[in-house]
Coordinates of C-alpha atoms and ligand atoms in Angstrom, one line a residue:
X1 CA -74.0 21.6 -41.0
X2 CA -75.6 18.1 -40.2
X3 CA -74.8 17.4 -36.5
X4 CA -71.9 15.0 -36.3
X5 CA -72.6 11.8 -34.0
X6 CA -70.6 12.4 -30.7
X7 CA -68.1 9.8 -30.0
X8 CA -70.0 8.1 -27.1
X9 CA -73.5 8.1 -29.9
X10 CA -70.9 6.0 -31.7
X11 CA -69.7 3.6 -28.9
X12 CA -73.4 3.2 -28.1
X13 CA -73.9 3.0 -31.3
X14 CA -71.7 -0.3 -32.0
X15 CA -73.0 -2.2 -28.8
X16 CA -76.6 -2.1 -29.7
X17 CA -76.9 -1.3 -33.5
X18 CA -77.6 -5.3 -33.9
X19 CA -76.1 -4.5 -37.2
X20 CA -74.6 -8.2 -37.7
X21 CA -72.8 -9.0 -41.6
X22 CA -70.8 -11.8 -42.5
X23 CA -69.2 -13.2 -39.4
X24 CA -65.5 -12.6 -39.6
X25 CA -62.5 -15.0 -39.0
X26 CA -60.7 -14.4 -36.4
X27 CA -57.5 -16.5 -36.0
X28 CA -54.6 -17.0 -33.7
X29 CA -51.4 -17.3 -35.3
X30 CA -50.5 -19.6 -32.4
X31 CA -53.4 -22.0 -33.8
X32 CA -52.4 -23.2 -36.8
X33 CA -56.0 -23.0 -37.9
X34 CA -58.7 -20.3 -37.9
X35 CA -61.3 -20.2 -35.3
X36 CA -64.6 -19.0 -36.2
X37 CA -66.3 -16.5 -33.7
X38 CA -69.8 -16.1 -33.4
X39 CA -70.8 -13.1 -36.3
X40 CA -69.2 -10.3 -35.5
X41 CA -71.0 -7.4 -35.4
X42 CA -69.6 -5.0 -38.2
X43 CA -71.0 -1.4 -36.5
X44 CA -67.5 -0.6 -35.1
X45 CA -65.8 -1.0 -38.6
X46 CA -69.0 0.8 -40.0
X47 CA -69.6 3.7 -37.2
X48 CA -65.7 4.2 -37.8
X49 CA -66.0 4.7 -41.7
X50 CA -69.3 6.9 -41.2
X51 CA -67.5 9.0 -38.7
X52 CA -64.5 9.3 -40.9
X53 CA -66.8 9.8 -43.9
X54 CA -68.2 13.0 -42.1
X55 CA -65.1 14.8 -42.5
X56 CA -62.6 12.9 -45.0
X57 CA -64.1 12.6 -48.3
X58 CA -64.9 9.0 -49.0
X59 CA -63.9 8.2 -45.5
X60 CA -59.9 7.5 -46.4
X61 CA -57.4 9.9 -47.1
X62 CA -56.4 8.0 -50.3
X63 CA -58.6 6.1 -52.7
X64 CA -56.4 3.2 -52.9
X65 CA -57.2 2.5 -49.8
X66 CA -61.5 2.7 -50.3
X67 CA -63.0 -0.8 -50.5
X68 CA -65.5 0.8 -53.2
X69 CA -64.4 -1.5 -56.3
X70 CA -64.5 -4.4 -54.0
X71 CA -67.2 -3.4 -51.2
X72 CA -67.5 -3.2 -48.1
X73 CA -66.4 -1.2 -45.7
X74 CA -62.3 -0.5 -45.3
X75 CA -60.0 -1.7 -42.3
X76 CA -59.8 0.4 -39.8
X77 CA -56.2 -0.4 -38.8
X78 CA -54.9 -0.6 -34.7
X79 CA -51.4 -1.6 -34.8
X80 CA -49.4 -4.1 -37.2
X81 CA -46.4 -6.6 -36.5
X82 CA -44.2 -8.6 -38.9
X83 CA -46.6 -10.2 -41.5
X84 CA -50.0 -9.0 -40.0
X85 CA -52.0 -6.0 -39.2
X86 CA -54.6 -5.7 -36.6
X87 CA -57.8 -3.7 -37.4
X88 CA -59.8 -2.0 -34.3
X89 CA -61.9 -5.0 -33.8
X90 CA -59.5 -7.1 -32.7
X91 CA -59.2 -8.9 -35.9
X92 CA -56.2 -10.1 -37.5
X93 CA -54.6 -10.4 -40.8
X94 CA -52.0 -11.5 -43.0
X95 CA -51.2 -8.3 -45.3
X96 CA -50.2 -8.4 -49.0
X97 CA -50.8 -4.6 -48.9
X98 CA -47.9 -3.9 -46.9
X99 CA -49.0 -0.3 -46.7
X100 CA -48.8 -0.3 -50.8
X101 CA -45.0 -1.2 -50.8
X102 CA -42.8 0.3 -48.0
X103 CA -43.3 -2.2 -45.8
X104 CA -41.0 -5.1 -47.2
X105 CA -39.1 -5.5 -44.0
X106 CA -42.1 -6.4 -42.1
X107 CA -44.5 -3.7 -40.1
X108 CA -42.9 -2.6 -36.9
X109 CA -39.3 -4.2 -37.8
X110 CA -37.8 -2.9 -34.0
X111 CA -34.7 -2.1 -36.0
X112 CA -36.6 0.5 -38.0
X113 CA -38.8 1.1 -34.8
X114 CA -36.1 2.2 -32.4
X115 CA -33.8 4.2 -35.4
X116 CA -37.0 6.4 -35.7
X117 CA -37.3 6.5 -32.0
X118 CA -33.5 7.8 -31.8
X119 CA -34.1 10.3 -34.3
X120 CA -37.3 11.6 -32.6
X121 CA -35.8 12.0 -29.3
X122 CA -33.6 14.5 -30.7
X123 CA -35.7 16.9 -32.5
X124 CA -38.1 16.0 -35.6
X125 CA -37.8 19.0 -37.9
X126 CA -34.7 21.4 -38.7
X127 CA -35.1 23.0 -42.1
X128 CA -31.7 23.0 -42.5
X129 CA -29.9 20.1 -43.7
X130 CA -28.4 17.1 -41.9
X131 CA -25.9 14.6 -42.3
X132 CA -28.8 11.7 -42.2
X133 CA -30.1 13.3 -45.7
X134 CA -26.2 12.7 -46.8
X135 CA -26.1 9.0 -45.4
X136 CA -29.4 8.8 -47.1
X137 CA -28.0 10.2 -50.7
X138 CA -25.0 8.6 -50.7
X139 CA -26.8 4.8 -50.1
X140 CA -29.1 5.6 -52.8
X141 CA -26.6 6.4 -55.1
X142 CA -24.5 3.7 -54.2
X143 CA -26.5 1.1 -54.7
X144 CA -29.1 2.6 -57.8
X145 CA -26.6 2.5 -61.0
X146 CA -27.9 5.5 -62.6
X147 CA -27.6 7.7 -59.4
X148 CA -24.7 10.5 -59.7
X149 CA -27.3 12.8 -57.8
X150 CA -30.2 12.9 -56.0
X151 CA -32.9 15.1 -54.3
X152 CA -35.1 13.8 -51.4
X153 CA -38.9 15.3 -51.2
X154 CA -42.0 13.7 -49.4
X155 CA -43.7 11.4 -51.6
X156 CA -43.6 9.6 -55.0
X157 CA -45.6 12.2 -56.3
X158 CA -43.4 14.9 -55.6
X159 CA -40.7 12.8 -57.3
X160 CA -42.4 12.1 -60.5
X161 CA -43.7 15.8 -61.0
X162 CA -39.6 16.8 -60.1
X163 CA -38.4 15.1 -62.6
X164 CA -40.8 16.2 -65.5
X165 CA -40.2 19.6 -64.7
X166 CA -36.2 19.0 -64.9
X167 CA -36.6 16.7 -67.9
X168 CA -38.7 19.5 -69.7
X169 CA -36.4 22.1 -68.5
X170 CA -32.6 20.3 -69.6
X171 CA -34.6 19.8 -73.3
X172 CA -36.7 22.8 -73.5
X173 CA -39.5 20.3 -74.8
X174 CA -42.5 19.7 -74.0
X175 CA -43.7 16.9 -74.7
X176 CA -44.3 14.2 -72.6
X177 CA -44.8 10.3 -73.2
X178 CA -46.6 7.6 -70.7
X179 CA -48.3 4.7 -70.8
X180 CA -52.0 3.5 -70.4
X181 CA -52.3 2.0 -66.6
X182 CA -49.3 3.4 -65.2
X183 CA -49.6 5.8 -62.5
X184 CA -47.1 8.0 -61.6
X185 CA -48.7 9.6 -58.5
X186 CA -51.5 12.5 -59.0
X187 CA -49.4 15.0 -61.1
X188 CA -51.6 16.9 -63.3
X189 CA -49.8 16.0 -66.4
X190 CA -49.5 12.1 -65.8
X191 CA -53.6 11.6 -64.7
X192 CA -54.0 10.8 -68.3
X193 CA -55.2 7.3 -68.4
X194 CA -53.5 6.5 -65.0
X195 CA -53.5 3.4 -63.2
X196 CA -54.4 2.7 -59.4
X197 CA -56.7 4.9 -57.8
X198 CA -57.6 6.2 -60.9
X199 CA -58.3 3.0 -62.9
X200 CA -60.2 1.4 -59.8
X201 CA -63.0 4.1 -59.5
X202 CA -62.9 4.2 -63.5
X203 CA -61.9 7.9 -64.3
X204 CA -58.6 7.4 -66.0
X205 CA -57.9 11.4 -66.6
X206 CA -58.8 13.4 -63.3
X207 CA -61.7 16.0 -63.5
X208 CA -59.7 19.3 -62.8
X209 CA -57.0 18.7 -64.7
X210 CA -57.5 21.7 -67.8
X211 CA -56.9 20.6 -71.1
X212 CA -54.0 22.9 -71.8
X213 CA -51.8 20.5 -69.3
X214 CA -52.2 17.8 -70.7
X215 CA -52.1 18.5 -74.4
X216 CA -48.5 17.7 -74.0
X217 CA -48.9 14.4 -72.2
X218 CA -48.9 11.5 -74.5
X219 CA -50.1 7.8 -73.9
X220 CA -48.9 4.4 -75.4
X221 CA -50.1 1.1 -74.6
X222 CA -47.8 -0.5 -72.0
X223 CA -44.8 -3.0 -74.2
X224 CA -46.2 -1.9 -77.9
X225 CA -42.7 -1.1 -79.3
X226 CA -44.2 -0.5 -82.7
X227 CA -46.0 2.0 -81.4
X228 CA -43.4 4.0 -79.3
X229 CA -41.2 3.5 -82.6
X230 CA -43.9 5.4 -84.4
X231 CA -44.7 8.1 -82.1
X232 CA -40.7 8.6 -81.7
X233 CA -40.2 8.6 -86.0
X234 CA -43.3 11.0 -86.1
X235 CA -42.9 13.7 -83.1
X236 CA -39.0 12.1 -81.9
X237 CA -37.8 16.0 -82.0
X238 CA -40.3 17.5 -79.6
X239 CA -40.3 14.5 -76.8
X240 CA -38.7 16.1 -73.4
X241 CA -39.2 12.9 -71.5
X242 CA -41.0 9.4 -71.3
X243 CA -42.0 8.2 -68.0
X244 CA -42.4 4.4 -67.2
X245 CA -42.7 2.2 -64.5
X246 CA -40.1 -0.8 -65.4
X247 CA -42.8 -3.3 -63.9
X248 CA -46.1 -1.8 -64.1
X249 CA -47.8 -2.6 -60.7
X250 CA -50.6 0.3 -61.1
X251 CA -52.8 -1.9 -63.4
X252 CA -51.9 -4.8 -61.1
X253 CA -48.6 -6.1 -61.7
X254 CA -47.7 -6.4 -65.4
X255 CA -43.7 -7.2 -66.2
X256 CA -41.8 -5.6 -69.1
X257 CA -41.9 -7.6 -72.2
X258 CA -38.5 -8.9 -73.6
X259 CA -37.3 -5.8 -75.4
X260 CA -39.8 -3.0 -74.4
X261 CA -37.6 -1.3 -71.8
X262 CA -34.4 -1.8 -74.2
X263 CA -36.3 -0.4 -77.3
X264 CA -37.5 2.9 -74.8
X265 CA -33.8 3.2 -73.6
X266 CA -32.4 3.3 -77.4
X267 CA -35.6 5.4 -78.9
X268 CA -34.5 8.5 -76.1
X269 CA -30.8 8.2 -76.5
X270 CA -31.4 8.6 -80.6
X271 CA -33.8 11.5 -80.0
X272 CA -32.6 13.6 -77.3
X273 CA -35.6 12.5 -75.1
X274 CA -34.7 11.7 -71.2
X275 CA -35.9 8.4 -70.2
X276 CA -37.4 8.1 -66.5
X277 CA -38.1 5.5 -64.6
X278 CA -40.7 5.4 -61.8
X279 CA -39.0 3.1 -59.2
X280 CA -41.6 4.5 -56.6
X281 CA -42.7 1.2 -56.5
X282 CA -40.1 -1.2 -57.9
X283 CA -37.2 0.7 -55.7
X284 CA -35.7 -1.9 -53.5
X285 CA -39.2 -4.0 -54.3
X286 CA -37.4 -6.5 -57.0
X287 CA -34.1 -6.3 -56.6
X288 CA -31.3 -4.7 -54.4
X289 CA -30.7 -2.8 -57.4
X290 CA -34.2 -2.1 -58.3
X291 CA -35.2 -2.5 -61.1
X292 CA -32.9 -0.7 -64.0
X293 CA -30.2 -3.2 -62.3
X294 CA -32.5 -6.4 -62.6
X295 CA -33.2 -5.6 -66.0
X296 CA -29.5 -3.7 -67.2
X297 CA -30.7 -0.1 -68.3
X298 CA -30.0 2.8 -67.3
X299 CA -32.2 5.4 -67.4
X300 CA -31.4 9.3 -66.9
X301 CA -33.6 10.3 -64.2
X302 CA -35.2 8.0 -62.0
X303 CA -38.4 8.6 -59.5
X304 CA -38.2 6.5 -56.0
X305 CA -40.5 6.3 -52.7
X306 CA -42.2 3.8 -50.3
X307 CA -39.5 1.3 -49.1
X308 CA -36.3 4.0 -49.0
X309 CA -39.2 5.5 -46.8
X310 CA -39.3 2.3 -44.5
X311 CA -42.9 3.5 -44.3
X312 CA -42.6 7.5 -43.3
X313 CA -42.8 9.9 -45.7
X314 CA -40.2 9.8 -48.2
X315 CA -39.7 10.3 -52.1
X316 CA -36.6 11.1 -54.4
X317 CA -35.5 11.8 -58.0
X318 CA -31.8 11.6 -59.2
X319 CA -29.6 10.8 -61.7
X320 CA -26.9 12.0 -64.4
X321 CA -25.2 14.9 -62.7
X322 CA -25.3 17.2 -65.9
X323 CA -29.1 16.8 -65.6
X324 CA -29.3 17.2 -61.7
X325 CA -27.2 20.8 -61.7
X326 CA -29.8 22.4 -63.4
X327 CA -31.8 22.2 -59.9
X328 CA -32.0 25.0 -57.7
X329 CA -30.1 26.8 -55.9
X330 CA -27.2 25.1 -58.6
X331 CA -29.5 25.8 -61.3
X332 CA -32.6 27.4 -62.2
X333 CA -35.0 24.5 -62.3
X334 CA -37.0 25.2 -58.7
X335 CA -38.0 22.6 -56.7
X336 CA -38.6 23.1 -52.8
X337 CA -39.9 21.5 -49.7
X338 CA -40.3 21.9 -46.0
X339 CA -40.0 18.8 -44.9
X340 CA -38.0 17.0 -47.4
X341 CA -35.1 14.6 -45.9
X342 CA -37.1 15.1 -42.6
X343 CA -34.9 13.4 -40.0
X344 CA -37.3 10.9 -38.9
X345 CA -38.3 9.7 -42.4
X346 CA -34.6 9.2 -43.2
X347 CA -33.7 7.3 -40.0
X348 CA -36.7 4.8 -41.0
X349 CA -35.6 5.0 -45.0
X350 CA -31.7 4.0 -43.5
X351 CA -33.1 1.7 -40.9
X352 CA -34.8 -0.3 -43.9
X353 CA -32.4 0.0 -46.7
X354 CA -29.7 -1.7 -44.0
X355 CA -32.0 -4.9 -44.0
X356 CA -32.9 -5.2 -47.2
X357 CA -29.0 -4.8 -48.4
X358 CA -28.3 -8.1 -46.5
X359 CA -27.1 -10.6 -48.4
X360 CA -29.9 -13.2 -49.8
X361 CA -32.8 -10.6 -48.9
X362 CA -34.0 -10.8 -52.4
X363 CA -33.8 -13.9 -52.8
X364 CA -35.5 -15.2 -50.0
X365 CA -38.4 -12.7 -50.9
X366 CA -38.2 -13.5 -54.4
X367 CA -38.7 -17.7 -53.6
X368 CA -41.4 -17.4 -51.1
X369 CA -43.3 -15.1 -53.1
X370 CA -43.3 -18.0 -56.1
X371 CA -43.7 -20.7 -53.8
X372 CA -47.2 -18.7 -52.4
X373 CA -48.3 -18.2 -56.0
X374 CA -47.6 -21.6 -57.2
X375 CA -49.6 -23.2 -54.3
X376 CA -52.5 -20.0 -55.0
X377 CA -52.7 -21.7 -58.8
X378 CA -52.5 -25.2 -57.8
X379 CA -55.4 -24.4 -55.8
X380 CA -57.4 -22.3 -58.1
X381 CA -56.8 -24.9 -61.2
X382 CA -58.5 -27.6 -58.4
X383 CA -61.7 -25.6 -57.5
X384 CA -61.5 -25.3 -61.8
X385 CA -61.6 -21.5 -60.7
X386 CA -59.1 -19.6 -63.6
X387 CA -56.3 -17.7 -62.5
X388 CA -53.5 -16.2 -63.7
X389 CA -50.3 -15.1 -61.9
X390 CA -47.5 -12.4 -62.4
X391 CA -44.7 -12.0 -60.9
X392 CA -41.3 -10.1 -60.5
X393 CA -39.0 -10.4 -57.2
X394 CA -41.6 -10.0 -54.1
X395 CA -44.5 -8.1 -56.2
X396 CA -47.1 -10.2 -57.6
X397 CA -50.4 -9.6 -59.3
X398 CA -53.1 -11.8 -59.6
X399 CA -56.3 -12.3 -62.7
X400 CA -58.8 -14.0 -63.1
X401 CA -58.9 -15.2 -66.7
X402 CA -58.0 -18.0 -69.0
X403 CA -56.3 -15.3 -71.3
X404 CA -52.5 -17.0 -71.9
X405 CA -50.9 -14.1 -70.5
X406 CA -51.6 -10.1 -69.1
X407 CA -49.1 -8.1 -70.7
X408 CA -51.1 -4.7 -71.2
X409 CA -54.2 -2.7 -70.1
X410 CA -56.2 -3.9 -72.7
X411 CA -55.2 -7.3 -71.0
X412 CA -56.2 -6.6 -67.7
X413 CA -59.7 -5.1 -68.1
X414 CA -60.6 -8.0 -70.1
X415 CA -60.0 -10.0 -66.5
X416 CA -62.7 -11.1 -64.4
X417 CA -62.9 -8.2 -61.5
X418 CA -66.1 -9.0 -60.2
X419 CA -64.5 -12.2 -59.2
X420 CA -61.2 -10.7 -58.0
X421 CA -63.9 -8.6 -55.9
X422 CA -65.3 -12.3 -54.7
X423 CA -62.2 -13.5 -54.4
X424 CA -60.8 -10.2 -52.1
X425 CA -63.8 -10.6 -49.8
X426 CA -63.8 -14.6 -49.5
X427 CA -60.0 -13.7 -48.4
X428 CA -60.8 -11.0 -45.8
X429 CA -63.4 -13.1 -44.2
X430 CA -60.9 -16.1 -44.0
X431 CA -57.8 -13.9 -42.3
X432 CA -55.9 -12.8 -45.6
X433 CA -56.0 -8.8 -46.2
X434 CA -54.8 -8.6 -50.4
X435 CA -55.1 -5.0 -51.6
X436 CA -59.0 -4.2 -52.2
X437 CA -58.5 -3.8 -55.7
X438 CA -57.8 -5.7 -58.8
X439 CA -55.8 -2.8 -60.0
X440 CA -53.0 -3.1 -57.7
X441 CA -50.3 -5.0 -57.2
X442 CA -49.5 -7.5 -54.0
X443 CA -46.5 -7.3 -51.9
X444 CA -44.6 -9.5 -49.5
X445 CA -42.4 -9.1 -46.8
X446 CA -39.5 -10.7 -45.1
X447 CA -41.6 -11.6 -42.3
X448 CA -43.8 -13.7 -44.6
X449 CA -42.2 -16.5 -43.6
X450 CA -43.0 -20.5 -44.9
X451 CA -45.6 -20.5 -41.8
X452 CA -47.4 -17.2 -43.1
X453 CA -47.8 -18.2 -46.6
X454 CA -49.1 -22.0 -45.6
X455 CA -51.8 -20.5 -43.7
X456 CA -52.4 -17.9 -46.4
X457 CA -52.6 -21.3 -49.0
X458 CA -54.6 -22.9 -46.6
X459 CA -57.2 -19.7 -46.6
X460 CA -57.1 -19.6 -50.3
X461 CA -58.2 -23.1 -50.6
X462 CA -61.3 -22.3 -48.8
X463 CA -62.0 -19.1 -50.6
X464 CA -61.5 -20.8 -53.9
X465 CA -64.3 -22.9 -53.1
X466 CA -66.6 -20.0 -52.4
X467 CA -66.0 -18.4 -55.4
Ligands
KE4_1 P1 -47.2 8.6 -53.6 O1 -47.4 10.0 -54.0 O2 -48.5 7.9 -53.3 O3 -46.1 8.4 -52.5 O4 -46.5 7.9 -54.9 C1 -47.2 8.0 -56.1 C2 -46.7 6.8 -57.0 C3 -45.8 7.1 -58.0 N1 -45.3 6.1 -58.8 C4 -45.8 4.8 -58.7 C5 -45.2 3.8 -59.6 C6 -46.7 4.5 -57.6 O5 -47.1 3.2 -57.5 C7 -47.2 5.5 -56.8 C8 -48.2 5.2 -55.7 N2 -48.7 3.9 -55.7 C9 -50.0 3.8 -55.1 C10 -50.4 2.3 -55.1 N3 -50.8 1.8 -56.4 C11 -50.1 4.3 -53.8 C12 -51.3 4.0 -53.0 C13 -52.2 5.1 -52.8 O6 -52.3 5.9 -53.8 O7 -52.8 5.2 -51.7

């Protein structure tokens, strides 16, 4: 066993390694403008990431969050408010990655803070149910139309694997249907040409995964009607389920096209097939309603996380009752968990889903978010740098490409990701923390106020004209 460097080696190690990169921004918020600090030594960011390294393969604990497509080394984080997050050298940033989603209310909301707080002081852990879970249920359902029932786990993984195992067990199928660059979480039977993670470090389908589990897990390109038409008219008999994300935001963000989701809704219904939607990320991300409201289809199972989390651990999977019986201890489909509905988790998932079920929430997030990606073209079209935007409600992706529009895959590998890389890096260094990868979507919050996203324009300008 190589001997680990001792904590104090590593404090000693960051005030003389001389180790000096790229000097970082540092800016006050109170300033209106950055200040430049002398170059900041990067050892503490680096000694960090070597010591985490040591014992957490790759250094992070998920690969979403390594700075490998984009390099680098990754932000260690301190603490977070509102719009920004602190990393352990003091540095702060404005953050699209809003911890990959949950955080649309803003980090550290103290409506979300103190609920969790409340719920801590009076015991974190039961195994026995609660009447949070209930409150928890009953919001989801009210407010997602194709909710009759629904069962909390622990993450979006846990929800999408839930519901493929009740959608093959109410058909008796097996059969499975996704599609290229949309990720679903690490189930064994969806790492077949995933998105995220997966796509970023360039191994679509997961080493590990045997053969025999995903013979029955079959991929379409993302908004190819034709082709779903076919595979239904071919194999329509033997489909237990297709899983989609309603906006893909796995391969960056790419919106349904006009028809794709309707044409999905109709092929299942005429075929005995289940149609689910992973809402893990679009839950309460574009629209108050998600997404089956924003877009008027139901589907019969749906998969949702990170925001009904309010950032603690939190997944679920519901939908028509007749399907949802057939879960244990009503039915025979199993499905289990320790900590699922955990009392904390649900205090910060009801905390969050309060705010964002004010009235206008949306909407607000929905504006500002065009308004920063309006001003991020104008910008880009001046330094004759091309990008292209997408956007639905307060997800956006961004590509660099002259390509008329990103609609697929196919579309967004043709982009440019050595400059989204560029791009990313000229960002960090001017105060603006994007998610480091040009496979994944960005996200605002309501605490990205006018304010935030004028400083975040103004940092783009000067990036652009690095690139
Ligand atoms: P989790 O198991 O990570 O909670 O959820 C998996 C999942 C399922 N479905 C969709 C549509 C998702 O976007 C996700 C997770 N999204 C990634 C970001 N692209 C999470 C970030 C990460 O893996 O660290």
């Amino acid at each position: 066993m190589p001997s680990l460097p001792k904590k104090t080696d590593l404090v000693r190690g960051h005030a003389d390694s001389g180790m000096n990169r790229s000097a970082a921004a540092c800016y006050n918020p109170g300033l209106r403008s950055y200040k430049k600090i002398p170059a900041i030594s990067m050892s503490t960011r680096q000694a960090q990431f070597e010591r985490a390294s040591a014992r957490i393969p790759g250094g992070v604990n998920s690969p979403a969050r390594s700075f490998k497509s984009v390099g680098g080394t990754p932000l260690f984080i301190e603490s977070a408010e509102g719009a920004r997050v602190r990393d352990t050298d003091g540095h702060e940033y404005i953050d699209y990655v809003g911890s990959f989603g949950p955080m649309i209310v803003g980090h550290a909301h103290p409506d979300v803070v103190a609920a969790v707080n409340r719920a801590a002081a009076a015991g974190l852990s039961f195994g026995a149910p609660t009447t949070r879970e209930t409150d928890l249920a009953e919001t989801l359902c009210e407010r997602v139309p194709s909710l009759d029932m629904v069962r909390l786990v622990n993450s979006g993984t846990e929800a999408t694997m839930s519901a493929l195992r009740l959608a093959r067990g109410f058909t008796g199928r097996n059969l499975i249907v996704k599609f290229a660059g949309c990720y679903h979480g690490h189930v064994d039977a969806l790492l077949v040409n995933a998105g995220s993670g997966a796509l970023t470090h360039g191994t679509p389908s997961s080493p590990g995964v045997p053969p025999a589990v995903v013979a029955d897990t079959l991929t379409l390109p993302y908004n190819d009607v034709s082709e779903a038409f076919s595979l239904f008219q071919e194999r329509g008999d033997e489909i237990a389920c297709v899983i989609v994300e309603p906006v893909a935001g796995n391969m960056n963000c790419v919106p349904p096209a006009p028809g794709f989701l309707e044409a999905l809704r109709e092929l299942c219904s005429e075929h005995g097939a289940l149609l689910i939607f992973d809402e893990v990320m679009t839950g309460f991300r574009v629209g108050p309603g998600c997404a089956q409201e924003r877009f008027g289809i139901e589907p019969d199972l749906t998969a949702l996380g990170k925001v009904i989390g309010g950032g603690l651990p939190v997944g679920a999977f519901g939908g028509r009752r007749d399907i949802m019986a057939q879960l244990a201890p009503l039915g025979p489909i199993y499905q289990a968990g320790t900590l699922s509905g955990n009392p904390l988790a649900t205090a910060a998932g009801l905390a969050t889903l309060e705010i964002v079920g004010e009235p206008g929430f949306f909407d607000t997030l929905e504006a500002r978010t065009a308004t920063l990606l309006a001003g991020l073209r104008e910008r880009a079209e001046k330094a004759g740098v091309a990008l292209r935007t997408n956007q639905v409600g307060a997800m956006f992706g961004l590509f660099f490409t002259d390509a008329p529009a990103v609609r697929c895959l196919d579309d967004v590998t043709a982009c440019d990701t050595e400059r989204f890389a560029a791009f990313f890096c000229a960002m960090l260094e001017e105060g603006i923390y994007l998610a480091p990868s040009a496979f994944e979507a960005g996200f605002l919050s309501a605490a990205h106020d006018d304010g935030v996203i004028e400083q975040t324009l103004e940092a783009a300008e000067r990036a652009f004209a690095r690139l």
